[in-house]
Amino acid sequence: MNLSSLLPFVSEAPGYSRLVKQLSRTEGECRLTILNAAKSAFIAALHNNLSSPMMMITTQPEDRQRLYEELQVWCPASVQVRHFPEPDVLPYEYLASDLSTMLERLRVLSALTSYPSSEVNAGKAPLIIASAAAVIGKTIPRDDFASACHTLKQGMATDPLQLISRWQAMGYEIESVVEVPGQLSRRGGIIDVFPPCSASPARIEFFGNQIESIRLFDPESQRSLKPLDSLDVIPAKEILAFRADSEPNWRKVMDGMNLGSCSSKVKQRIEADMARLQQNQWFAGAEFYSPLFNAGSIFDYLPEDTLLIIDSPEQVELAVERLHEQAQELREVKLQCGELPQGFPLPYFTWSELQPKIRVKRRLAIEPWDKSFGQALPFASPQSYGGKLEIFLKAAKGMIQAGQRVIVVSHQANRLAELFEEQGIYVSPTSQVEQGSPGSISLAQGSLPQGWMMNHVLSLITDAEIFGFVK
């Protein structure tokens, strides 16, 4: 289901054009109050009109996930909406990170680093959704990430063995068969590699030190899919320990930790793990050591013209402070148990450290609906019918007769189409809603958490209003 054709209605809302003009400035902050259910449509319209990179920060991870899913519905197919997930492992825990979480974070960093030149982005400004827990985490410094990224081209001369060594230092692991992102393999003059930024792995054939061909292939069947002129390769882990591969730098890293405060078992493990990292050997739990090398922030990756949207700024600040308190409690427990060396760096930024990075960006603060800060756009909640279909059908017919554009989004679209037909309203369920004209209705097969009305021009009604619940 896609509703991007309705964005012009949002753009024509009273006060919207004035807000866009204010946000077109290169600095400063605007404040806006908007109905929660209409946020995703508003953000999609704003991204479409400003044509500049945007990142929205939510208070909780579930808010981030909900907005990300809704934006898939509201943004045109040409826009790549990305979410920057929070780490799935608590600070100071020696556990392996979820592969999909790490890969998505790397893809976001790659999209920001390559914008606007990347052919993958095709000049489209990134739209990123992240929670407070995600943006406080430290990551690879931007300059290190950018210098690690490189492009292979057909006909290029490069030493295959040096290439493999470079990729190992970037977190790629050698396997007999490449199946998931972050893996590579070699068979004679053929190297298979699966960069996180690629939808499929690539097979690179060499003649001596020259790249003869590059082809994407299916990891299940191992059959070639299509030839490529070039292939972008980005880091496969959110840690670039190879940047500290000289002896003085490694000694500085080791001297920064007081292993004497650890139990003998933990001390031996850390020394063994650091030796493996120095040899570019990856293992489950290696991400535990990322604070020793990562000092970057996602804010450092944001292009200069990025619009930063903060959803409920006070709540975001409270969430960051609360995460810091919880991490400090966990840190104290680990230190007392001898599971963490004294002097181990924080794996995240505090709010006071983030504030300067936030203030240099142009910002839009979205305040809760029950507050009257700044501007307000004319969105309102539609009537709830609680399963009383006769009342709903009569109300919908009245909206159409009053010249409103009516959109009904429901998992029971086929059933509703039959009921509308009994009322003399002929509409078929669809997954691609057109802009339509005033006094018309569309029935979309799908789901949204809630509906909204805008200035008696557009009414979006969902199962939440019709039946009182959403499946």
CSV table of C-alpha atoms in Angstrom, one decimal:
chain,number,residue,atom,x,y,z
A,1,MET,CA,0.0,0.0,0.0
A,2,ASN,CA,1.3,3.4,-0.9
A,3,LEU,CA,-0.4,6.8,-0.1
A,4,SER,CA,2.3,9.1,-1.5
A,5,SER,CA,-0.1,10.6,-4.1
A,6,LEU,CA,-1.9,12.3,-1.1
A,7,LEU,CA,1.1,14.3,-0.1
A,8,PRO,CA,0.0,17.4,-2.1
A,9,PHE,CA,-3.0,17.6,0.2
A,10,VAL,CA,-0.6,17.9,3.2
A,11,SER,CA,1.5,20.5,1.4
A,12,GLU,CA,-1.6,22.6,0.9
A,13,ALA,CA,-2.5,22.7,4.6
A,14,PRO,CA,-2.8,26.2,6.1
A,15,GLY,CA,0.5,27.2,7.7
A,16,TYR,CA,2.5,24.4,5.9
A,17,SER,CA,4.2,26.6,3.3
A,18,ARG,CA,5.2,29.1,5.9
A,19,LEU,CA,6.8,26.3,8.0
A,20,VAL,CA,8.7,25.1,4.9
A,21,LYS,CA,10.0,28.6,4.3
A,22,GLN,CA,11.2,28.8,7.8
A,23,LEU,CA,12.9,25.4,7.7
A,24,SER,CA,14.7,26.3,4.5
A,25,ARG,CA,17.0,28.5,6.5
A,26,THR,CA,20.4,27.1,7.2
A,27,GLU,CA,20.2,27.3,11.0
A,28,GLY,CA,17.9,27.8,14.0
A,29,GLU,CA,15.0,25.9,15.4
A,30,CYS,CA,11.3,25.8,14.7
A,31,ARG,CA,8.6,24.3,16.9
A,32,LEU,CA,5.5,22.5,15.8
A,33,THR,CA,2.5,20.8,17.3
A,34,ILE,CA,1.0,18.1,15.3
A,35,LEU,CA,-1.4,15.2,15.8
A,36,ASN,CA,0.6,12.0,16.4
A,37,ALA,CA,-1.3,10.0,13.8
A,38,ALA,CA,-0.4,12.5,11.1
A,39,LYS,CA,3.4,12.7,11.8
A,40,SER,CA,4.4,10.2,9.2
A,41,ALA,CA,2.4,11.9,6.4
A,42,PHE,CA,3.8,15.3,7.5
A,43,ILE,CA,7.4,14.1,7.5
A,44,ALA,CA,7.0,12.4,4.1
A,45,ALA,CA,5.6,15.7,2.7
A,46,LEU,CA,8.4,17.7,4.3
A,47,HIS,CA,11.1,15.5,2.9
A,48,ASN,CA,9.5,15.7,-0.5
A,49,ASN,CA,9.3,19.5,-0.5
A,50,LEU,CA,12.7,20.3,1.1
A,51,SER,CA,14.7,17.7,-0.9
A,52,SER,CA,17.4,17.7,1.8
A,53,PRO,CA,18.6,15.0,4.1
A,54,MET,CA,16.5,14.5,7.3
A,55,MET,CA,16.9,12.6,10.5
A,56,MET,CA,14.2,12.2,13.0
A,57,ILE,CA,14.9,11.2,16.6
A,58,THR,CA,12.2,9.4,18.6
A,59,THR,CA,12.1,8.8,22.4
A,60,GLN,CA,11.6,5.0,22.3
A,61,PRO,CA,12.7,2.3,19.9
A,62,GLU,CA,9.1,1.2,19.3
A,63,ASP,CA,8.3,4.8,18.2
A,64,ARG,CA,11.2,4.6,15.7
A,65,GLN,CA,9.9,1.2,14.4
A,66,ARG,CA,6.3,2.5,14.0
A,67,LEU,CA,7.4,5.7,12.2
A,68,TYR,CA,9.7,3.7,9.9
A,69,GLU,CA,6.9,1.3,8.9
A,70,GLU,CA,4.4,4.2,8.3
A,71,LEU,CA,6.9,6.2,6.2
A,72,GLN,CA,7.1,3.2,3.8
A,73,VAL,CA,3.4,3.9,3.2
A,74,TRP,CA,3.7,7.6,2.7
A,75,CYS,CA,7.0,8.1,0.9
A,76,PRO,CA,7.3,7.6,-2.9
A,77,ALA,CA,9.0,4.4,-4.0
A,78,SER,CA,12.0,6.4,-5.1
A,79,VAL,CA,12.8,7.5,-1.5
A,80,GLN,CA,14.9,5.1,0.5
A,81,VAL,CA,13.6,5.4,4.1
A,82,ARG,CA,16.2,4.0,6.5
A,83,HIS,CA,16.1,3.3,10.2
A,84,PHE,CA,19.2,3.5,12.4
A,85,PRO,CA,18.6,0.8,15.0
A,86,GLU,CA,19.8,0.9,18.5
A,87,PRO,CA,22.4,-1.7,19.6
A,88,ASP,CA,20.7,-4.9,20.7
A,89,VAL,CA,23.3,-5.6,23.4
A,90,LEU,CA,23.5,-3.7,26.7
A,91,PRO,CA,26.6,-1.6,27.4
A,92,TYR,CA,29.5,-3.6,28.8
A,93,GLU,CA,27.9,-6.9,27.9
A,94,TYR,CA,30.2,-9.5,26.3
A,95,LEU,CA,27.7,-10.8,23.7
A,96,ALA,CA,27.5,-11.0,19.9
A,97,SER,CA,25.5,-8.3,18.2
A,98,ASP,CA,22.5,-9.3,16.1
A,99,LEU,CA,23.8,-9.4,12.5
A,100,SER,CA,20.8,-7.6,10.9
A,101,THR,CA,21.0,-4.7,13.5
A,102,MET,CA,24.7,-4.2,12.7
A,103,LEU,CA,24.2,-4.4,9.0
A,104,GLU,CA,21.4,-1.8,9.0
A,105,ARG,CA,23.5,0.6,11.0
A,106,LEU,CA,26.4,0.2,8.5
A,107,ARG,CA,24.0,0.8,5.6
A,108,VAL,CA,22.9,4.0,7.1
A,109,LEU,CA,26.5,5.2,7.7
A,110,SER,CA,27.3,4.2,4.1
A,111,ALA,CA,24.3,6.1,2.7
A,112,LEU,CA,25.3,9.3,4.6
A,113,THR,CA,28.9,9.0,3.7
A,114,SER,CA,28.3,8.6,0.0
A,115,TYR,CA,25.5,11.2,-0.3
A,116,PRO,CA,25.0,12.9,-2.7
A,117,SER,CA,27.4,11.2,-5.1
A,118,SER,CA,26.4,7.6,-4.7
A,119,GLU,CA,24.6,6.0,-7.7
A,120,VAL,CA,22.7,3.9,-5.2
A,121,ASN,CA,21.2,7.1,-3.7
A,122,ALA,CA,20.7,8.5,-7.2
A,123,GLY,CA,20.9,12.0,-5.7
A,124,LYS,CA,17.9,11.2,-3.3
A,125,ALA,CA,18.3,12.8,0.1
A,126,PRO,CA,18.5,10.3,2.9
A,127,LEU,CA,15.5,10.1,5.3
A,128,ILE,CA,16.6,8.4,8.6
A,129,ILE,CA,14.6,7.5,11.7
A,130,ALA,CA,16.5,6.8,14.9
A,131,SER,CA,15.7,6.5,18.6
A,132,ALA,CA,17.5,8.2,21.5
A,133,ALA,CA,19.2,4.9,22.3
A,134,ALA,CA,20.6,4.7,18.8
A,135,VAL,CA,22.0,8.2,18.4
A,136,ILE,CA,23.9,8.2,21.7
A,137,GLY,CA,26.0,5.1,20.7
A,138,LYS,CA,29.6,5.7,19.6
A,139,THR,CA,30.4,4.4,16.1
A,140,ILE,CA,33.3,4.4,13.6
A,141,PRO,CA,34.8,7.9,13.1
A,142,ARG,CA,33.4,9.3,9.9
A,143,ASP,CA,36.8,9.9,8.3
A,144,ASP,CA,37.9,6.4,9.1
A,145,PHE,CA,34.7,5.0,7.6
A,146,ALA,CA,35.0,7.1,4.5
A,147,SER,CA,38.6,6.2,3.9
A,148,ALA,CA,37.8,2.4,4.3
A,149,CYS,CA,35.1,2.6,1.7
A,150,HIS,CA,36.3,2.0,-1.9
A,151,THR,CA,35.1,1.0,-5.3
A,152,LEU,CA,36.3,-1.8,-7.6
A,153,LYS,CA,35.9,-1.4,-11.3
A,154,GLN,CA,36.1,-3.8,-14.2
A,155,GLY,CA,39.6,-3.6,-15.7
A,156,MET,CA,41.2,-2.2,-12.5
A,157,ALA,CA,44.6,-3.5,-11.5
A,158,THR,CA,44.8,-4.7,-7.8
A,159,ASP,CA,46.5,-7.4,-5.9
A,160,PRO,CA,43.9,-10.0,-4.9
A,161,LEU,CA,45.8,-11.0,-1.8
A,162,GLN,CA,46.2,-7.4,-0.6
A,163,LEU,CA,42.5,-6.9,-1.3
A,164,ILE,CA,41.6,-9.9,0.9
A,165,SER,CA,43.8,-8.6,3.6
A,166,ARG,CA,42.2,-5.2,3.4
A,167,TRP,CA,38.7,-6.7,3.6
A,168,GLN,CA,39.7,-8.8,6.6
A,169,ALA,CA,40.8,-5.6,8.4
A,170,MET,CA,37.4,-4.1,7.5
A,171,GLY,CA,35.6,-7.0,9.3
A,172,TYR,CA,35.0,-9.4,6.4
A,173,GLU,CA,35.3,-13.1,7.4
A,174,ILE,CA,36.7,-15.8,5.1
A,175,GLU,CA,34.2,-18.6,4.5
A,176,SER,CA,34.1,-21.5,2.0
A,177,VAL,CA,30.9,-20.2,0.6
A,178,VAL,CA,29.6,-16.7,0.7
A,179,GLU,CA,26.0,-16.6,1.9
A,180,VAL,CA,25.4,-13.5,4.1
A,181,PRO,CA,26.8,-9.9,4.1
A,182,GLY,CA,30.2,-9.5,5.6
A,183,GLN,CA,31.6,-12.8,4.2
A,184,LEU,CA,34.3,-13.4,1.5
A,185,SER,CA,35.8,-16.5,-0.2
A,186,ARG,CA,38.5,-17.2,-2.7
A,187,ARG,CA,38.9,-20.0,-5.2
A,188,GLY,CA,42.0,-19.5,-7.4
A,189,GLY,CA,41.5,-16.3,-9.4
A,190,ILE,CA,37.9,-15.8,-8.2
A,191,ILE,CA,36.9,-13.8,-5.1
A,192,ASP,CA,33.4,-13.7,-3.8
A,193,VAL,CA,32.4,-10.9,-1.4
A,194,PHE,CA,29.1,-9.7,0.1
A,195,PRO,CA,29.3,-6.0,1.0
A,196,PRO,CA,26.5,-4.9,3.5
A,197,CYS,CA,25.5,-2.1,1.0
A,198,SER,CA,24.8,-4.6,-1.7
A,199,ALA,CA,21.5,-6.6,-2.1
A,200,SER,CA,23.5,-9.6,-3.4
A,201,PRO,CA,27.1,-10.9,-3.2
A,202,ALA,CA,29.5,-10.3,-6.0
A,203,ARG,CA,31.9,-12.6,-7.8
A,204,ILE,CA,35.1,-11.0,-9.0
A,205,GLU,CA,37.2,-12.8,-11.6
A,206,PHE,CA,40.9,-11.9,-11.9
A,207,PHE,CA,43.4,-12.4,-14.7
A,208,GLY,CA,46.6,-12.0,-12.7
A,209,ASN,CA,46.2,-8.7,-10.9
A,210,GLN,CA,43.5,-7.3,-13.2
A,211,ILE,CA,39.8,-7.5,-12.6
A,212,GLU,CA,38.2,-9.2,-15.7
A,213,SER,CA,34.6,-9.2,-14.6
A,214,ILE,CA,32.3,-8.4,-11.6
A,215,ARG,CA,28.9,-10.2,-11.4
A,216,LEU,CA,26.2,-10.3,-8.8
A,217,PHE,CA,25.1,-13.9,-7.9
A,218,ASP,CA,22.4,-15.7,-6.0
A,219,PRO,CA,23.8,-16.9,-2.7
A,220,GLU,CA,21.5,-19.9,-2.6
A,221,SER,CA,21.9,-21.2,-6.1
A,222,GLN,CA,25.4,-19.6,-6.7
A,223,ARG,CA,24.2,-18.6,-10.2
A,224,SER,CA,25.1,-15.3,-11.7
A,225,LEU,CA,22.5,-12.6,-11.8
A,226,LYS,CA,23.9,-9.7,-13.7
A,227,PRO,CA,27.3,-8.1,-14.6
A,228,LEU,CA,28.5,-4.9,-12.9
A,229,ASP,CA,30.9,-2.2,-14.1
A,230,SER,CA,31.8,-1.4,-10.5
A,231,LEU,CA,31.2,-2.6,-6.9
A,232,ASP,CA,31.2,-0.5,-3.7
A,233,VAL,CA,32.7,-2.1,-0.7
A,234,ILE,CA,32.1,-0.7,2.9
A,235,PRO,CA,33.2,-2.0,6.3
A,236,ALA,CA,31.5,-5.2,7.4
A,237,LYS,CA,31.7,-4.5,11.2
A,238,GLU,CA,31.0,-1.4,13.2
A,239,ILE,CA,34.6,-1.4,14.5
A,240,LEU,CA,37.8,-0.6,12.5
A,241,ALA,CA,40.4,-2.0,14.9
A,242,PHE,CA,43.0,-1.9,12.0
A,243,ARG,CA,43.2,1.9,12.4
A,244,ALA,CA,45.1,1.2,15.6
A,245,ASP,CA,47.3,-1.5,14.1
A,246,SER,CA,50.7,0.1,14.8
A,247,GLU,CA,52.4,-0.9,18.0
A,248,PRO,CA,52.3,2.6,19.6
A,249,ASN,CA,48.6,2.8,19.1
A,250,TRP,CA,47.9,-0.6,20.4
A,251,ARG,CA,50.1,0.1,23.4
A,252,LYS,CA,48.1,3.3,24.0
A,253,VAL,CA,44.8,1.3,23.8
A,254,MET,CA,46.1,-1.3,26.3
A,255,ASP,CA,47.6,1.3,28.6
A,256,GLY,CA,44.3,3.0,28.8
A,257,MET,CA,42.8,0.0,30.6
A,258,ASN,CA,43.8,-1.2,34.0
A,259,LEU,CA,43.6,-5.0,33.6
A,260,GLY,CA,44.8,-5.4,37.2
A,261,SER,CA,41.3,-4.6,38.3
A,262,CYS,CA,39.9,-7.6,36.4
A,263,SER,CA,39.6,-11.2,37.5
A,264,SER,CA,42.3,-13.4,36.2
A,265,LYS,CA,39.8,-15.1,33.8
A,266,VAL,CA,38.6,-11.8,32.4
A,267,LYS,CA,42.2,-10.5,32.1
A,268,GLN,CA,43.3,-13.5,30.1
A,269,ARG,CA,40.2,-13.3,27.8
A,270,ILE,CA,40.8,-9.6,27.1
A,271,GLU,CA,44.5,-10.1,26.3
A,272,ALA,CA,43.7,-13.0,24.0
A,273,ASP,CA,40.9,-11.1,22.3
A,274,MET,CA,43.0,-8.0,21.8
A,275,ALA,CA,45.7,-10.2,20.2
A,276,ARG,CA,43.1,-11.6,17.8
A,277,LEU,CA,41.8,-8.2,16.9
A,278,GLN,CA,45.4,-7.1,16.2
A,279,GLN,CA,45.5,-9.9,13.7
A,280,ASN,CA,42.1,-8.9,12.2
A,281,GLN,CA,40.5,-12.0,13.5
A,282,TRP,CA,36.8,-11.6,14.3
A,283,PHE,CA,34.8,-13.5,16.9
A,284,ALA,CA,31.5,-13.5,18.8
A,285,GLY,CA,31.7,-10.6,21.3
A,286,ALA,CA,34.3,-8.6,19.4
A,287,GLU,CA,31.9,-5.6,19.5
A,288,PHE,CA,32.5,-5.4,23.2
A,289,TYR,CA,35.8,-3.7,22.4
A,290,SER,CA,34.4,-1.1,20.0
A,291,PRO,CA,34.6,1.7,22.6
A,292,LEU,CA,38.4,1.4,22.5
A,293,PHE,CA,38.4,2.4,18.8
A,294,ASN,CA,35.0,4.1,18.1
A,295,ALA,CA,34.8,7.8,19.0
A,296,GLY,CA,32.4,8.9,16.2
A,297,SER,CA,28.8,9.9,16.3
A,298,ILE,CA,26.1,9.6,13.6
A,299,PHE,CA,25.7,13.3,13.9
A,300,ASP,CA,29.2,13.6,12.4
A,301,TYR,CA,27.9,11.8,9.3
A,302,LEU,CA,25.0,14.1,8.7
A,303,PRO,CA,25.5,16.4,5.7
A,304,GLU,CA,25.6,20.1,6.4
A,305,ASP,CA,22.1,20.8,5.1
A,306,THR,CA,20.5,18.0,7.1
A,307,LEU,CA,17.2,18.9,8.9
A,308,LEU,CA,17.2,17.3,12.4
A,309,ILE,CA,13.7,16.6,13.6
A,310,ILE,CA,13.3,15.8,17.4
A,311,ASP,CA,10.1,14.3,18.5
A,312,SER,CA,9.2,15.5,22.0
A,313,PRO,CA,12.6,17.0,22.8
A,314,GLU,CA,12.1,17.0,26.6
A,315,GLN,CA,11.3,13.3,26.5
A,316,VAL,CA,14.3,12.5,24.3
A,317,GLU,CA,16.6,14.3,26.7
A,318,LEU,CA,15.0,12.4,29.6
A,319,ALA,CA,15.4,9.1,27.7
A,320,VAL,CA,19.1,9.8,27.2
A,321,GLU,CA,19.7,10.7,30.8
A,322,ARG,CA,17.8,7.5,31.9
A,323,LEU,CA,19.9,5.4,29.6
A,324,HIS,CA,23.1,7.0,31.0
A,325,GLU,CA,22.0,6.2,34.6
A,326,GLN,CA,21.2,2.6,33.8
A,327,ALA,CA,24.5,2.1,32.0
A,328,GLN,CA,26.4,3.7,34.9
A,329,GLU,CA,24.7,1.2,37.3
A,330,LEU,CA,25.7,-1.7,35.1
A,331,ARG,CA,29.2,-0.3,34.8
A,332,GLU,CA,29.6,-0.2,38.6
A,333,VAL,CA,28.4,-3.8,38.9
A,334,LYS,CA,30.8,-5.0,36.2
A,335,LEU,CA,33.7,-3.1,37.8
A,336,GLN,CA,33.0,-4.6,41.2
A,337,CYS,CA,32.8,-8.1,39.8
A,338,GLY,CA,36.1,-7.7,38.0
A,339,GLU,CA,34.4,-8.1,34.6
A,340,LEU,CA,35.4,-4.6,33.3
A,341,PRO,CA,38.8,-3.0,33.4
A,342,GLN,CA,39.2,0.4,35.1
A,343,GLY,CA,39.5,3.1,32.5
A,344,PHE,CA,37.3,1.3,29.9
A,345,PRO,CA,35.7,4.1,27.7
A,346,LEU,CA,32.0,4.8,27.7
A,347,PRO,CA,30.4,3.2,24.6
A,348,TYR,CA,28.0,6.1,24.3
A,349,PHE,CA,27.8,9.9,24.4
A,350,THR,CA,26.1,11.7,27.3
A,351,TRP,CA,23.5,14.4,26.7
A,352,SER,CA,25.9,17.2,27.4
A,353,GLU,CA,28.3,15.8,24.8
A,354,LEU,CA,25.5,15.5,22.2
A,355,GLN,CA,24.0,19.0,22.7
A,356,PRO,CA,26.8,20.8,20.7
A,357,LYS,CA,26.4,18.4,17.8
A,358,ILE,CA,22.6,19.0,17.8
A,359,ARG,CA,22.7,22.7,18.1
A,360,VAL,CA,24.8,23.3,15.0
A,361,LYS,CA,22.0,21.7,12.8
A,362,ARG,CA,18.8,23.3,11.7
A,363,ARG,CA,16.1,21.7,13.7
A,364,LEU,CA,12.4,21.1,14.0
A,365,ALA,CA,11.1,20.3,17.4
A,366,ILE,CA,7.8,18.4,17.3
A,367,GLU,CA,5.9,18.9,20.6
A,368,PRO,CA,3.2,16.6,22.0
A,369,TRP,CA,-0.4,17.3,20.8
A,370,ASP,CA,-1.5,18.4,24.3
A,371,LYS,CA,1.0,21.3,24.3
A,372,SER,CA,0.6,24.5,22.5
A,373,PHE,CA,4.2,25.3,21.5
A,374,GLY,CA,5.0,27.0,18.2
A,375,GLN,CA,2.9,26.4,15.1
A,376,ALA,CA,0.1,23.9,14.7
A,377,LEU,CA,-1.1,22.3,11.5
A,378,PRO,CA,-4.8,21.6,11.1
A,379,PHE,CA,-4.9,17.9,11.7
A,380,ALA,CA,-7.6,16.4,13.9
A,381,SER,CA,-8.8,12.9,15.0
A,382,PRO,CA,-11.7,11.5,13.0
A,383,GLN,CA,-14.8,10.2,14.7
A,384,SER,CA,-14.7,6.7,16.1
A,385,TYR,CA,-17.5,4.3,15.1
A,386,GLY,CA,-16.7,1.3,17.3
A,387,GLY,CA,-18.0,-1.3,14.8
A,388,LYS,CA,-21.3,0.5,14.1
A,389,LEU,CA,-21.0,0.2,10.3
A,390,GLU,CA,-24.3,1.8,9.4
A,391,ILE,CA,-23.2,5.0,11.1
A,392,PHE,CA,-19.8,4.8,9.5
A,393,LEU,CA,-21.2,4.3,6.0
A,394,LYS,CA,-23.7,7.1,6.4
A,395,ALA,CA,-20.9,9.4,7.7
A,396,ALA,CA,-18.6,8.5,4.8
A,397,LYS,CA,-21.4,9.2,2.3
A,398,GLY,CA,-21.9,12.6,3.9
A,399,MET,CA,-18.1,13.4,3.7
A,400,ILE,CA,-18.2,12.6,0.0
A,401,GLN,CA,-21.2,14.7,-0.6
A,402,ALA,CA,-19.5,17.6,1.3
A,403,GLY,CA,-16.7,17.5,-1.2
A,404,GLN,CA,-14.1,15.8,0.9
A,405,ARG,CA,-11.4,13.4,-0.4
A,406,VAL,CA,-12.0,10.2,1.7
A,407,ILE,CA,-9.4,7.4,2.1
A,408,VAL,CA,-10.4,4.3,4.0
A,409,VAL,CA,-7.5,2.0,5.0
A,410,SER,CA,-8.6,-1.4,6.2
A,411,HIS,CA,-7.7,-5.1,6.4
A,412,GLN,CA,-11.3,-5.8,5.6
A,413,ALA,CA,-11.4,-3.7,2.4
A,414,ASN,CA,-13.3,-6.4,0.4
A,415,ARG,CA,-16.1,-6.5,3.0
A,416,LEU,CA,-16.3,-2.7,3.2
A,417,ALA,CA,-16.5,-2.5,-0.7
A,418,GLU,CA,-19.6,-4.7,-0.6
A,419,LEU,CA,-21.2,-2.5,2.1
A,420,PHE,CA,-20.4,0.7,0.2
A,421,GLU,CA,-22.0,-0.8,-2.9
A,422,GLU,CA,-25.2,-1.4,-1.0
A,423,GLN,CA,-25.1,2.4,-0.3
A,424,GLY,CA,-24.7,3.2,-4.0
A,425,ILE,CA,-21.0,3.9,-3.6
A,426,TYR,CA,-18.9,1.9,-6.0
A,427,VAL,CA,-15.2,1.6,-5.0
A,428,SER,CA,-12.7,-1.3,-5.4
A,429,PRO,CA,-9.9,-2.1,-3.0
A,430,THR,CA,-6.5,-1.0,-4.2
A,431,SER,CA,-2.9,-0.9,-3.0
A,432,GLN,CA,-1.9,2.2,-4.9
A,433,VAL,CA,-4.1,5.2,-4.0
A,434,GLU,CA,-4.3,8.0,-6.5
A,435,GLN,CA,-4.6,11.7,-5.6
A,436,GLY,CA,-8.2,11.7,-6.7
A,437,SER,CA,-10.5,14.7,-6.7
A,438,PRO,CA,-12.7,16.4,-4.0
A,439,GLY,CA,-15.8,14.4,-3.3
A,440,SER,CA,-14.2,11.0,-4.1
A,441,ILE,CA,-13.4,7.9,-2.0
A,442,SER,CA,-10.6,5.3,-2.2
A,443,LEU,CA,-10.5,2.0,-0.4
A,444,ALA,CA,-7.0,0.7,0.4
A,445,GLN,CA,-6.1,-2.8,1.5
A,446,GLY,CA,-3.7,-2.4,4.4
A,447,SER,CA,-3.2,-1.1,7.9
A,448,LEU,CA,-2.3,2.1,9.7
A,449,PRO,CA,-2.5,2.6,13.5
A,450,GLN,CA,-4.8,5.6,13.4
A,451,GLY,CA,-6.5,8.0,10.9
A,452,TRP,CA,-6.8,11.8,10.8
A,453,MET,CA,-8.7,14.6,9.2
A,454,MET,CA,-7.3,17.7,7.7
A,455,ASN,CA,-9.2,21.0,7.5
A,456,HIS,CA,-12.4,19.2,6.2
A,457,VAL,CA,-10.5,18.6,2.9
A,458,LEU,CA,-9.1,15.1,3.4
A,459,SER,CA,-10.3,12.3,5.8
A,460,LEU,CA,-8.1,9.2,6.4
A,461,ILE,CA,-10.1,6.6,8.2
A,462,THR,CA,-8.6,3.3,9.5
A,463,ASP,CA,-9.8,0.1,11.2
A,464,ALA,CA,-9.0,1.8,14.5
A,465,GLU,CA,-11.9,4.3,13.9
A,466,ILE,CA,-14.2,1.9,12.0
A,467,PHE,CA,-14.0,-1.2,14.2
A,468,GLY,CA,-12.2,0.1,17.3
A,469,PHE,CA,-9.1,-2.0,16.8
A,470,VAL,CA,-6.3,-2.6,14.3
A,471,LYS,CA,-5.0,-6.2,13.6
